[in-house]
Coordinates of C-alpha atoms and ligand atoms in Angstrom, one line a residue:
M1 CA -119.5 80.3 -170.1
S2 CA -118.0 83.5 -167.7
A3 CA -114.1 83.9 -169.2
N4 CA -112.9 83.1 -165.9
P5 CA -114.9 79.5 -164.9
V6 CA -114.6 78.5 -161.3
K7 CA -112.8 75.5 -161.1
S8 CA -114.3 72.6 -158.7
M9 CA -112.2 72.4 -155.1
D10 CA -113.4 68.9 -155.2
E11 CA -112.3 67.7 -158.3
I12 CA -108.5 69.9 -157.6
M13 CA -108.1 67.5 -154.8
S14 CA -108.4 64.8 -155.8
L15 CA -106.7 65.1 -158.5
C16 CA -104.1 66.5 -155.7
K17 CA -104.3 62.7 -153.9
R18 CA -104.6 61.1 -156.9
R19 CA -101.5 62.4 -158.8
G20 CA -99.2 62.7 -155.3
F21 CA -99.1 66.3 -155.3
V22 CA -101.0 66.7 -151.5
Y23 CA -101.8 63.9 -149.2
P24 CA -103.5 64.6 -145.6
A25 CA -100.8 63.9 -143.4
S26 CA -101.0 60.9 -141.4
E27 CA -103.9 59.5 -143.1
I28 CA -103.6 55.7 -142.5
Y29 CA -104.8 56.7 -138.8
G30 CA -107.2 59.0 -139.7
G31 CA -105.4 62.1 -140.6
I32 CA -104.7 65.3 -138.1
N33 CA -106.6 68.7 -138.6
G34 CA -105.0 71.5 -140.2
F35 CA -101.9 69.6 -141.7
W36 CA -101.0 68.1 -145.2
D37 CA -97.6 66.4 -146.9
Y38 CA -97.0 66.8 -150.2
G39 CA -96.4 63.6 -152.4
P40 CA -93.7 63.2 -154.8
L41 CA -94.9 65.7 -157.4
G42 CA -95.7 68.2 -154.8
A43 CA -92.6 67.7 -152.8
Q44 CA -91.0 68.6 -156.3
L45 CA -93.5 71.6 -157.3
K46 CA -93.0 73.2 -154.0
K47 CA -89.5 72.8 -154.3
N48 CA -89.6 75.0 -157.6
L49 CA -91.9 77.5 -156.4
R50 CA -89.4 78.1 -153.0
D51 CA -85.8 78.0 -155.4
A52 CA -87.7 80.4 -157.9
W53 CA -88.3 82.9 -155.0
W54 CA -84.6 82.0 -153.5
Q55 CA -82.9 82.5 -157.0
D56 CA -85.1 86.0 -158.0
V57 CA -84.8 87.3 -154.9
V58 CA -81.6 86.2 -153.2
M59 CA -78.9 84.9 -155.9
N60 CA -80.6 87.5 -158.7
P61 CA -82.1 90.3 -156.2
C62 CA -85.3 91.4 -158.5
W63 CA -84.4 90.2 -161.6
G64 CA -81.2 92.5 -161.5
R65 CA -83.3 96.0 -161.5
S66 CA -81.7 99.3 -159.6
G67 CA -83.7 100.2 -156.1
P68 CA -85.6 103.5 -156.1
D69 CA -82.0 104.5 -155.4
G70 CA -80.8 103.8 -158.1
N71 CA -78.4 101.1 -157.4
P72 CA -78.7 97.0 -157.5
V73 CA -80.9 95.8 -154.9
E74 CA -79.0 93.9 -152.6
I75 CA -80.0 90.7 -150.5
V76 CA -78.6 88.1 -148.0
P77 CA -79.7 84.7 -146.8
L78 CA -80.6 83.3 -143.3
D79 CA -81.1 80.3 -141.8
S80 CA -82.7 80.7 -138.5
C81 CA -84.2 78.0 -135.6
I82 CA -87.9 77.4 -135.2
I83 CA -87.3 77.8 -131.7
Q84 CA -86.3 80.5 -130.1
N85 CA -85.4 82.6 -127.2
P86 CA -89.0 82.7 -125.8
K87 CA -87.9 85.9 -125.0
V88 CA -87.8 87.0 -128.9
W89 CA -91.8 86.4 -128.9
E90 CA -92.3 89.0 -126.1
A91 CA -90.1 91.6 -127.5
S92 CA -92.2 90.9 -130.9
G93 CA -95.9 90.9 -129.4
H94 CA -96.7 87.3 -130.0
V95 CA -96.8 86.4 -126.0
G96 CA -99.3 88.9 -125.1
G97 CA -100.8 89.7 -128.7
F98 CA -101.0 87.1 -130.9
N99 CA -104.6 85.9 -130.4
D100 CA -107.3 85.3 -131.7
P101 CA -111.0 86.2 -130.3
M102 CA -112.4 82.9 -130.6
I103 CA -116.5 81.9 -130.3
D104 CA -117.4 78.4 -129.4
C105 CA -120.6 76.7 -130.0
R106 CA -122.0 74.5 -127.4
E107 CA -124.2 72.6 -129.3
T108 CA -122.1 71.7 -131.6
K109 CA -118.8 72.1 -130.3
A110 CA -117.5 73.7 -133.7
R111 CA -115.0 76.3 -133.1
Y112 CA -115.0 79.6 -135.0
R113 CA -112.5 82.6 -135.5
A114 CA -114.8 85.5 -134.0
D115 CA -113.7 87.7 -137.2
H116 CA -114.7 85.2 -139.2
V117 CA -118.3 84.7 -138.7
R118 CA -120.8 87.2 -139.9
A119 CA -124.9 87.5 -139.4
V120 CA -128.2 88.8 -140.7
S121 CA -131.0 90.5 -139.1
G122 CA -133.5 92.2 -139.5
K123 CA -133.0 96.0 -140.4
G124 CA -132.5 97.8 -137.3
K125 CA -133.0 94.6 -135.3
R126 CA -129.7 93.1 -134.4
H127 CA -130.3 92.6 -131.1
E128 CA -133.5 90.5 -131.9
A129 CA -133.9 87.2 -132.3
P130 CA -133.3 85.7 -134.7
V131 CA -129.7 86.6 -135.9
F132 CA -128.5 84.2 -138.6
A133 CA -124.5 84.0 -138.2
F134 CA -122.6 81.6 -140.6
I135 CA -118.9 82.0 -142.0
K136 CA -117.9 83.3 -145.1
D137 CA -117.4 80.5 -148.0
S138 CA -119.2 77.7 -145.9
P139 CA -121.9 75.5 -146.7
A140 CA -123.8 77.2 -143.5
E141 CA -123.4 80.3 -145.2
A142 CA -126.0 79.0 -147.9
K143 CA -128.4 77.3 -145.4
Q144 CA -128.7 80.5 -142.8
R145 CA -128.6 83.5 -146.5
K146 CA -131.5 81.2 -147.5
A147 CA -133.6 81.4 -143.7
A148 CA -132.7 85.0 -143.4
D149 CA -134.3 85.5 -146.7
K150 CA -137.5 83.7 -146.2
K151 CA -137.6 85.2 -142.5
F152 CA -136.8 89.0 -143.6
G153 CA -136.8 89.3 -147.2
D154 CA -135.4 92.7 -148.8
E155 CA -135.6 94.2 -145.2
Q156 CA -132.4 92.6 -143.8
E157 CA -129.1 93.9 -142.3
E158 CA -125.9 92.3 -143.1
F159 CA -122.7 92.6 -140.4
D160 CA -119.3 91.1 -138.4
L161 CA -121.1 89.2 -135.5
I162 CA -118.3 90.9 -133.4
E163 CA -120.1 94.0 -133.8
L164 CA -122.8 92.5 -131.5
G165 CA -120.1 92.5 -128.4
T166 CA -120.4 89.2 -126.2
D167 CA -123.9 88.3 -126.1
F168 CA -125.0 86.0 -128.8
A169 CA -128.1 84.8 -126.8
H170 CA -130.6 86.1 -129.2
V171 CA -128.0 84.0 -132.5
L172 CA -128.5 81.0 -133.9
G173 CA -124.6 80.0 -134.3
P174 CA -123.5 78.4 -138.4
D175 CA -123.7 75.2 -137.9
A176 CA -126.5 75.4 -135.0
K177 CA -130.0 74.1 -134.6
E178 CA -131.3 76.4 -131.4
L179 CA -130.2 79.5 -130.9
G180 CA -128.4 81.1 -128.2
T181 CA -125.4 78.3 -127.8
L182 CA -122.1 80.4 -128.7
T183 CA -120.3 81.4 -125.8
P184 CA -118.6 85.1 -125.8
P185 CA -115.3 85.8 -127.8
R186 CA -112.2 84.5 -125.8
A187 CA -108.7 85.3 -126.7
F188 CA -106.4 82.2 -127.9
N189 CA -102.8 82.1 -128.8
L190 CA -101.9 80.8 -131.9
M191 CA -98.5 79.7 -131.0
F192 CA -97.6 76.1 -130.5
K193 CA -96.0 75.5 -127.0
T194 CA -93.4 73.1 -126.1
Y195 CA -90.9 72.1 -123.7
I196 CA -87.1 72.8 -123.7
G197 CA -85.2 69.8 -121.3
A198 CA -86.3 67.1 -119.3
T199 CA -88.1 68.9 -116.0
A200 CA -91.1 70.6 -118.2
T201 CA -92.3 73.0 -115.9
E202 CA -93.4 76.5 -116.9
D203 CA -89.9 78.0 -116.9
D204 CA -89.1 75.4 -119.5
I205 CA -92.2 76.8 -122.0
A206 CA -90.3 77.6 -125.6
Y207 CA -92.8 78.0 -128.7
L208 CA -92.6 77.0 -132.3
R209 CA -91.9 80.3 -134.3
P210 CA -95.4 81.4 -135.4
E211 CA -93.1 83.4 -139.1
T212 CA -90.1 83.3 -139.7
A213 CA -89.3 87.0 -139.5
Q214 CA -88.2 87.3 -135.7
G215 CA -85.3 85.3 -136.5
I216 CA -84.0 87.7 -139.0
F217 CA -84.7 90.9 -136.8
V218 CA -82.4 89.0 -133.9
H219 CA -79.6 88.8 -136.5
F220 CA -79.8 92.3 -137.9
K221 CA -76.5 93.3 -136.1
N222 CA -74.8 89.9 -136.6
V223 CA -75.2 90.4 -140.6
I224 CA -74.0 93.5 -140.4
D225 CA -71.0 93.1 -138.8
T226 CA -70.2 90.1 -140.5
T227 CA -71.4 90.9 -144.1
R228 CA -69.9 93.8 -146.3
V229 CA -73.7 94.7 -146.7
G230 CA -75.0 98.3 -145.9
V231 CA -78.4 99.9 -145.2
P232 CA -80.8 99.9 -147.7
F233 CA -80.3 95.6 -147.6
G234 CA -82.4 93.0 -147.1
I235 CA -82.1 89.8 -145.2
A236 CA -84.5 86.5 -146.8
Q237 CA -85.1 83.3 -145.5
T238 CA -87.9 80.3 -146.2
G239 CA -89.0 77.7 -143.1
K240 CA -91.3 76.4 -141.7
A241 CA -93.8 78.5 -139.5
F242 CA -96.9 76.4 -136.7
R243 CA -100.1 78.4 -135.7
N244 CA -102.2 76.5 -134.4
E245 CA -105.4 77.9 -136.6
V246 CA -108.6 78.1 -134.7
T247 CA -110.4 76.7 -137.7
P248 CA -107.8 75.8 -140.4
R249 CA -109.8 74.4 -143.5
N250 CA -109.5 75.1 -147.2
F251 CA -107.3 72.9 -148.2
T252 CA -103.6 73.7 -147.6
F253 CA -105.0 77.3 -147.4
R254 CA -105.1 78.2 -143.9
S255 CA -103.5 75.0 -142.5
R256 CA -101.5 75.0 -139.0
E257 CA -97.9 73.9 -140.2
F258 CA -96.3 75.6 -143.1
E259 CA -94.1 77.8 -144.7
Q260 CA -93.2 81.2 -145.4
M261 CA -90.7 82.9 -147.7
E262 CA -89.9 86.0 -145.7
I263 CA -88.2 89.1 -146.8
E264 CA -86.8 91.9 -144.1
F265 CA -85.7 94.6 -146.2
F266 CA -84.2 97.9 -144.2
C267 CA -83.7 101.2 -145.0
H268 CA -83.1 104.8 -144.2
P269 CA -87.3 106.5 -142.7
D270 CA -86.6 108.8 -145.3
Q271 CA -86.8 106.1 -148.4
A272 CA -89.5 104.0 -147.0
K273 CA -92.2 104.7 -148.8
D274 CA -90.5 104.4 -152.1
W275 CA -89.0 100.8 -151.1
Y276 CA -92.5 100.0 -149.8
A277 CA -93.6 101.1 -153.4
F278 CA -91.1 99.5 -154.7
W279 CA -91.7 95.9 -152.9
R280 CA -95.0 95.7 -153.7
D281 CA -95.0 96.8 -157.3
W282 CA -92.2 93.7 -158.0
R283 CA -93.3 91.0 -155.8
M284 CA -96.3 91.5 -157.9
E285 CA -94.7 91.0 -161.4
W286 CA -93.1 88.1 -159.5
W287 CA -95.7 86.2 -159.1
K288 CA -97.4 87.4 -162.5
S289 CA -94.2 85.7 -163.8
L290 CA -94.8 82.3 -162.4
G291 CA -98.4 82.3 -164.5
L292 CA -100.4 83.4 -161.7
A293 CA -101.7 86.4 -164.7
G294 CA -104.8 87.9 -165.1
D295 CA -108.1 88.3 -163.2
N296 CA -107.1 85.9 -160.7
L297 CA -104.7 87.4 -159.4
I298 CA -104.6 91.4 -157.5
L299 CA -102.5 93.9 -155.9
R300 CA -104.8 94.7 -152.7
E301 CA -104.1 98.1 -150.9
H302 CA -105.1 97.8 -147.1
D303 CA -107.4 100.6 -145.7
R304 CA -106.2 102.6 -142.7
D305 CA -108.6 100.5 -140.2
E306 CA -107.0 97.0 -141.3
L307 CA -103.2 97.7 -140.6
A308 CA -101.3 96.7 -137.5
H309 CA -101.0 99.4 -134.9
Y310 CA -97.6 100.2 -135.8
A311 CA -97.8 100.5 -139.6
K312 CA -100.6 103.1 -139.4
E313 CA -97.7 105.6 -139.3
G314 CA -96.2 103.7 -142.5
A315 CA -96.3 103.9 -145.9
G316 CA -99.2 100.9 -146.1
T317 CA -100.0 97.6 -146.4
S318 CA -101.0 95.7 -149.2
D319 CA -101.3 92.1 -150.6
V320 CA -101.1 89.9 -153.2
E321 CA -104.2 87.9 -153.5
Y322 CA -105.5 85.1 -155.3
R323 CA -109.0 84.2 -156.4
F324 CA -109.1 80.7 -155.2
P325 CA -112.3 78.5 -156.1
F326 CA -113.1 78.8 -152.2
T327 CA -112.9 82.5 -152.2
A328 CA -114.1 83.5 -155.3
P329 CA -115.8 85.8 -156.7
G330 CA -113.6 87.2 -153.4
F331 CA -110.0 86.4 -152.8
G332 CA -107.7 85.1 -150.5
E333 CA -103.7 86.0 -149.4
L334 CA -100.8 85.3 -151.1
E335 CA -98.8 87.5 -149.6
G336 CA -98.3 90.5 -147.5
I337 CA -96.3 93.8 -148.4
A338 CA -95.7 95.6 -145.2
H339 CA -93.9 99.0 -144.0
R340 CA -92.7 97.9 -140.5
T341 CA -91.6 101.4 -139.8
D342 CA -89.3 100.9 -136.9
F343 CA -91.2 98.5 -134.6
D344 CA -89.8 95.1 -134.8
L345 CA -85.6 96.8 -134.4
R346 CA -86.8 99.1 -131.6
Q347 CA -88.4 96.2 -129.5
H348 CA -85.8 93.9 -129.6
A349 CA -83.4 97.1 -128.7
E350 CA -85.3 97.3 -125.7
H351 CA -86.4 93.8 -124.3
S352 CA -82.8 92.8 -125.0
G353 CA -81.2 95.9 -123.5
L354 CA -79.0 96.4 -126.2
G355 CA -80.6 100.1 -126.7
D356 CA -79.0 102.0 -129.2
K357 CA -76.5 99.4 -130.3
L358 CA -78.4 97.7 -132.1
K359 CA -78.7 101.0 -134.2
Y360 CA -77.3 101.4 -137.7
F361 CA -74.4 103.5 -138.1
D362 CA -74.8 104.9 -141.5
S363 CA -71.4 106.4 -142.6
T364 CA -73.1 107.7 -145.7
R365 CA -75.3 110.5 -144.6
G366 CA -75.4 113.3 -141.6
E367 CA -73.8 117.1 -142.3
P368 CA -70.7 117.3 -143.3
A369 CA -67.6 117.2 -141.0
P370 CA -64.7 119.4 -141.6
N371 CA -62.7 117.3 -143.9
G372 CA -66.0 117.3 -145.9
Q373 CA -66.9 113.9 -145.7
P374 CA -70.3 113.2 -143.7
K375 CA -70.0 113.2 -140.1
G376 CA -72.5 110.0 -140.1
E377 CA -75.8 109.4 -138.9
K378 CA -77.5 106.4 -136.3
Y379 CA -80.5 105.2 -136.5
F380 CA -83.2 102.4 -136.5
P381 CA -83.9 101.1 -139.8
H382 CA -87.0 100.9 -141.1
V383 CA -88.8 97.3 -142.4
I384 CA -90.8 97.0 -146.0
E385 CA -91.6 92.9 -145.3
P386 CA -92.6 91.4 -148.2
S387 CA -93.6 87.9 -146.3
A388 CA -95.4 85.0 -148.7
G389 CA -96.9 82.0 -148.0
L390 CA -95.0 79.2 -150.1
D391 CA -97.8 76.7 -149.6
R392 CA -100.4 79.7 -150.5
G393 CA -98.6 79.8 -153.6
V394 CA -98.4 76.1 -154.3
L395 CA -102.2 76.3 -154.0
A396 CA -102.7 79.1 -156.4
A397 CA -99.9 76.9 -159.2
L398 CA -102.3 73.9 -158.5
C399 CA -105.5 75.9 -158.6
E400 CA -104.2 78.3 -162.2
A401 CA -102.8 75.1 -163.4
F402 CA -106.0 72.7 -163.0
T403 CA -107.4 73.0 -166.8
P404 CA -110.5 70.8 -167.5
D405 CA -110.8 69.5 -171.3
P406 CA -113.2 66.8 -172.0
E407 CA -111.4 66.0 -175.6
R408 CA -108.7 64.7 -173.3
P409 CA -108.6 61.0 -171.8
S410 CA -107.3 62.4 -168.2
G411 CA -110.4 65.0 -168.8
V412 CA -108.0 67.8 -167.2
Y413 CA -104.2 68.7 -167.9
M414 CA -102.1 70.5 -165.2
K415 CA -100.8 73.6 -167.0
F416 CA -98.6 74.7 -164.7
H417 CA -95.3 77.3 -165.6
P418 CA -92.8 75.6 -167.1
R419 CA -90.7 76.7 -164.3
L420 CA -93.2 75.5 -161.8
S421 CA -94.2 72.1 -163.5
P422 CA -92.5 69.2 -160.5
I423 CA -91.7 66.7 -164.2
K424 CA -90.1 69.2 -166.6
A425 CA -89.7 66.2 -169.3
A426 CA -90.9 62.3 -169.9
V427 CA -89.6 60.1 -172.5
F428 CA -91.3 57.0 -173.8
P429 CA -90.5 54.4 -175.7
L430 CA -93.4 53.4 -177.9
V431 CA -92.9 49.7 -177.4
K432 CA -90.4 47.6 -175.6
K433 CA -88.5 46.6 -177.6
D434 CA -86.3 46.9 -180.9
G435 CA -84.1 48.8 -178.9
M436 CA -86.6 51.7 -178.6
P437 CA -86.2 51.2 -174.3
E438 CA -82.2 51.7 -174.7
K439 CA -82.2 54.7 -176.6
A440 CA -85.6 56.2 -174.9
A441 CA -83.1 55.6 -171.5
T442 CA -80.1 57.4 -173.0
L443 CA -82.1 60.7 -173.8
A444 CA -83.4 60.3 -170.6
S445 CA -80.0 60.4 -168.7
A446 CA -78.9 62.9 -171.0
L447 CA -81.6 65.1 -170.0
R448 CA -81.4 64.4 -166.6
K449 CA -77.7 65.5 -166.2
K450 CA -78.6 68.8 -167.8
F451 CA -82.2 69.4 -166.2
G452 CA -81.8 67.4 -163.1
H453 CA -81.7 70.1 -160.5
L454 CA -84.5 71.8 -162.3
G455 CA -87.4 69.1 -162.0
A456 CA -87.4 65.4 -162.7
I457 CA -87.7 63.6 -165.9
E458 CA -89.8 61.0 -165.9
M459 CA -89.4 57.6 -168.0
D460 CA -92.0 55.5 -168.8
E461 CA -92.6 52.2 -170.5
K462 CA -95.7 50.2 -168.9
Q463 CA -99.4 51.0 -170.6
S464 CA -100.4 52.2 -173.6
I465 CA -98.6 55.6 -174.9
G466 CA -102.2 57.5 -174.8
K467 CA -102.6 56.7 -170.7
R468 CA -99.1 58.3 -170.4
Y469 CA -99.6 61.2 -172.5
A470 CA -102.8 61.1 -170.2
R471 CA -100.6 60.7 -166.4
M472 CA -98.4 63.1 -168.1
D473 CA -101.2 65.8 -168.6
E474 CA -102.4 65.4 -165.0
A475 CA -99.1 65.4 -163.3
G476 CA -98.9 69.1 -165.9
C477 CA -95.1 67.2 -167.7
P478 CA -94.9 70.0 -170.6
F479 CA -93.1 68.1 -172.9
C480 CA -93.1 64.3 -173.7
F481 CA -90.1 62.7 -176.1
T482 CA -91.2 59.3 -177.4
I483 CA -89.0 57.0 -179.3
D484 CA -90.4 55.1 -182.5
S485 CA -90.2 53.2 -185.2
D486 CA -88.8 56.3 -187.5
T487 CA -85.7 56.7 -184.8
L488 CA -84.3 53.9 -185.1
T489 CA -83.6 55.0 -188.6
D490 CA -83.4 58.4 -188.5
D491 CA -82.5 59.6 -185.1
T492 CA -85.7 61.5 -184.3
V493 CA -88.1 61.9 -181.6
T494 CA -91.8 63.3 -181.5
V495 CA -92.2 66.1 -179.1
R496 CA -95.7 66.7 -177.6
H497 CA -96.7 69.8 -176.0
R498 CA -98.8 69.7 -173.2
D499 CA -100.7 72.8 -173.8
T500 CA -101.3 72.8 -177.5
L501 CA -101.2 68.8 -178.3
A502 CA -99.1 69.5 -181.1
Q503 CA -96.7 67.2 -181.8
E504 CA -93.4 67.8 -183.9
R505 CA -90.4 66.2 -184.9
V506 CA -87.4 66.8 -183.8
A507 CA -83.3 64.9 -184.1
M508 CA -82.6 63.1 -181.2
D509 CA -79.0 65.1 -180.5
A510 CA -81.1 68.5 -180.6
V511 CA -83.7 67.8 -177.2
P512 CA -81.5 68.9 -174.9
A513 CA -81.2 72.8 -176.4
F514 CA -84.5 72.5 -177.8
L515 CA -86.2 71.5 -173.8
G516 CA -83.3 73.6 -172.4
E517 CA -85.0 77.2 -174.4
K518 CA -88.8 76.2 -174.2
L519 CA -87.3 75.7 -170.1
G520 CA -85.7 79.1 -170.3
V521 CA -82.3 77.8 -169.1
Ligands
LIG601 P1 -104.6 85.4 -142.8 O1 -105.1 86.7 -142.3 O2 -104.8 84.8 -143.5 O3 -104.6 84.6 -141.5 P2 -101.8 86.8 -142.1 O4 -102.3 88.4 -142.5 O5 -102.2 86.7 -140.6 O6 -102.7 85.8 -142.7 P3 -99.3 86.5 -142.1 O7 -99.1 86.9 -140.2 O8 -99.0 88.4 -142.8 O9 -100.5 86.4 -142.6 O10 -98.2 85.6 -143.1 C1 -97.5 85.9 -144.2 C2 -98.3 84.4 -145.1 O11 -97.9 83.4 -144.8 C3 -99.7 85.3 -145.7 O12 -99.5 85.5 -146.9 C4 -100.0 83.4 -145.6 O13 -99.4 83.5 -147.7 C5 -98.7 82.7 -145.2 N1 -99.8 81.8 -144.1 C6 -100.1 82.9 -142.9 N2 -100.7 81.8 -142.2 C7 -101.1 81.0 -143.3 C8 -101.7 79.5 -142.4 N3 -102.4 79.3 -141.2 N4 -101.7 78.4 -143.3 C9 -100.7 78.6 -145.0 N5 -100.4 79.6 -144.8 C10 -100.3 80.5 -144.1

């Protein structure tokens, strides 16, 4: 067995459903493709990840580290609307350019993102039938590869379908039986449209935001004018974003409604390179600190030709990527860290008509005036954007935590980092008599008072103790405290450690301190 065996996505999804982490949205009506809801455990897990981000990004930026300029990193929060004036999306380029070229299959009615379709042909025979097309990591991939192997043996060539242009007459679609059923790629705007007001005419069109970032850019000046921050500083927000993804798939990884955690960090253009490296490295460390360590997490610097047009001039773009079971042996993006140059602020300066008024006046820069003080400099700050997906982070945490263990009654346990565990501790009376439930209730209540803001403290007296442990293993609860007959005489409880299954006895009044130390609070 390799050090890192690929886990079964079906088993992870089944546990998520069974234990109330994730449910299909609108399930009793047959669900709705690309939308997922979080159950009681999932909602708390997601909140814990969002809270960890908020704490480490906004309340105690970068764990109190200094930035490359030697000063503490400054970040302020924001909470902007999902619906903005549509001009925001014209300026950002989303109305004109937020398009994924999309290919339909006339035979199966399936729809594919053109840049997701790979193809296999005979060597030098890309323009002859048959060319086998497939989506990477889909069931069709294995089928098409098998057919290609049979047809071409070693004399084969693999490429992106889109390299063929628009004529797919000789191509066998990923799920098709006949040749030539794929349509040419067509642009498809990913923004969800809605109407404001009652008349619902073209003039009333508005969009659900496809990213939280633009809500930050449009308030750059407000934040400067109403707070004490000055460049370099960042604005951070978390919130829902919506994209009408052509092919939502892989559980919550590509959803149509999801949540982002974004920072726009404004700095002087001369410092952009240093701040880019700083954020890239710290963001990677942050994900590691939550238990996504080891070979499953990588930092990948984009090749030059992958970069967005505005980023070509910049210091670069990197992704923090996780090896999900459905991407293995490859990786999927958790967070992108991009040097966006001054593209967004310039766009908003132009489209809003504010022009140079959106520039930042930096009194610490510029030539010295006769009084010896700098004259100041006006400029559009450059932006480093660490943009993370909360739902993808939750999915990575779920996949990483999922640990099969045939020795346990549950057959599996969820090894969450204690900071993320939705249930921080469970308290069990061994039996429902002799005053044990009352003692358990007293302990649970004391723990809730102290740790309730971090997650749930479960109190459970149903079923056998073995079944209760098994339930907590699947919920990923790191510590279970059991009140038994000894407790009644010596006021100690049994602590069961989730990961090692070790059990020890602790004085009941020492439990809060014990748990606090383990949770690192
Ligand atoms: P992808 O290439 O996977 O479509 P992207 O590069 O378009 O992602 P960004 O626009 O950089 O993504 O968005 C920032 C983050 O938002 C991503 O790193 C990801 O974690 C999250 N995200 C983007 N699209 C989705 C989606 N459809 N479902 C869930 N999370 C998403």
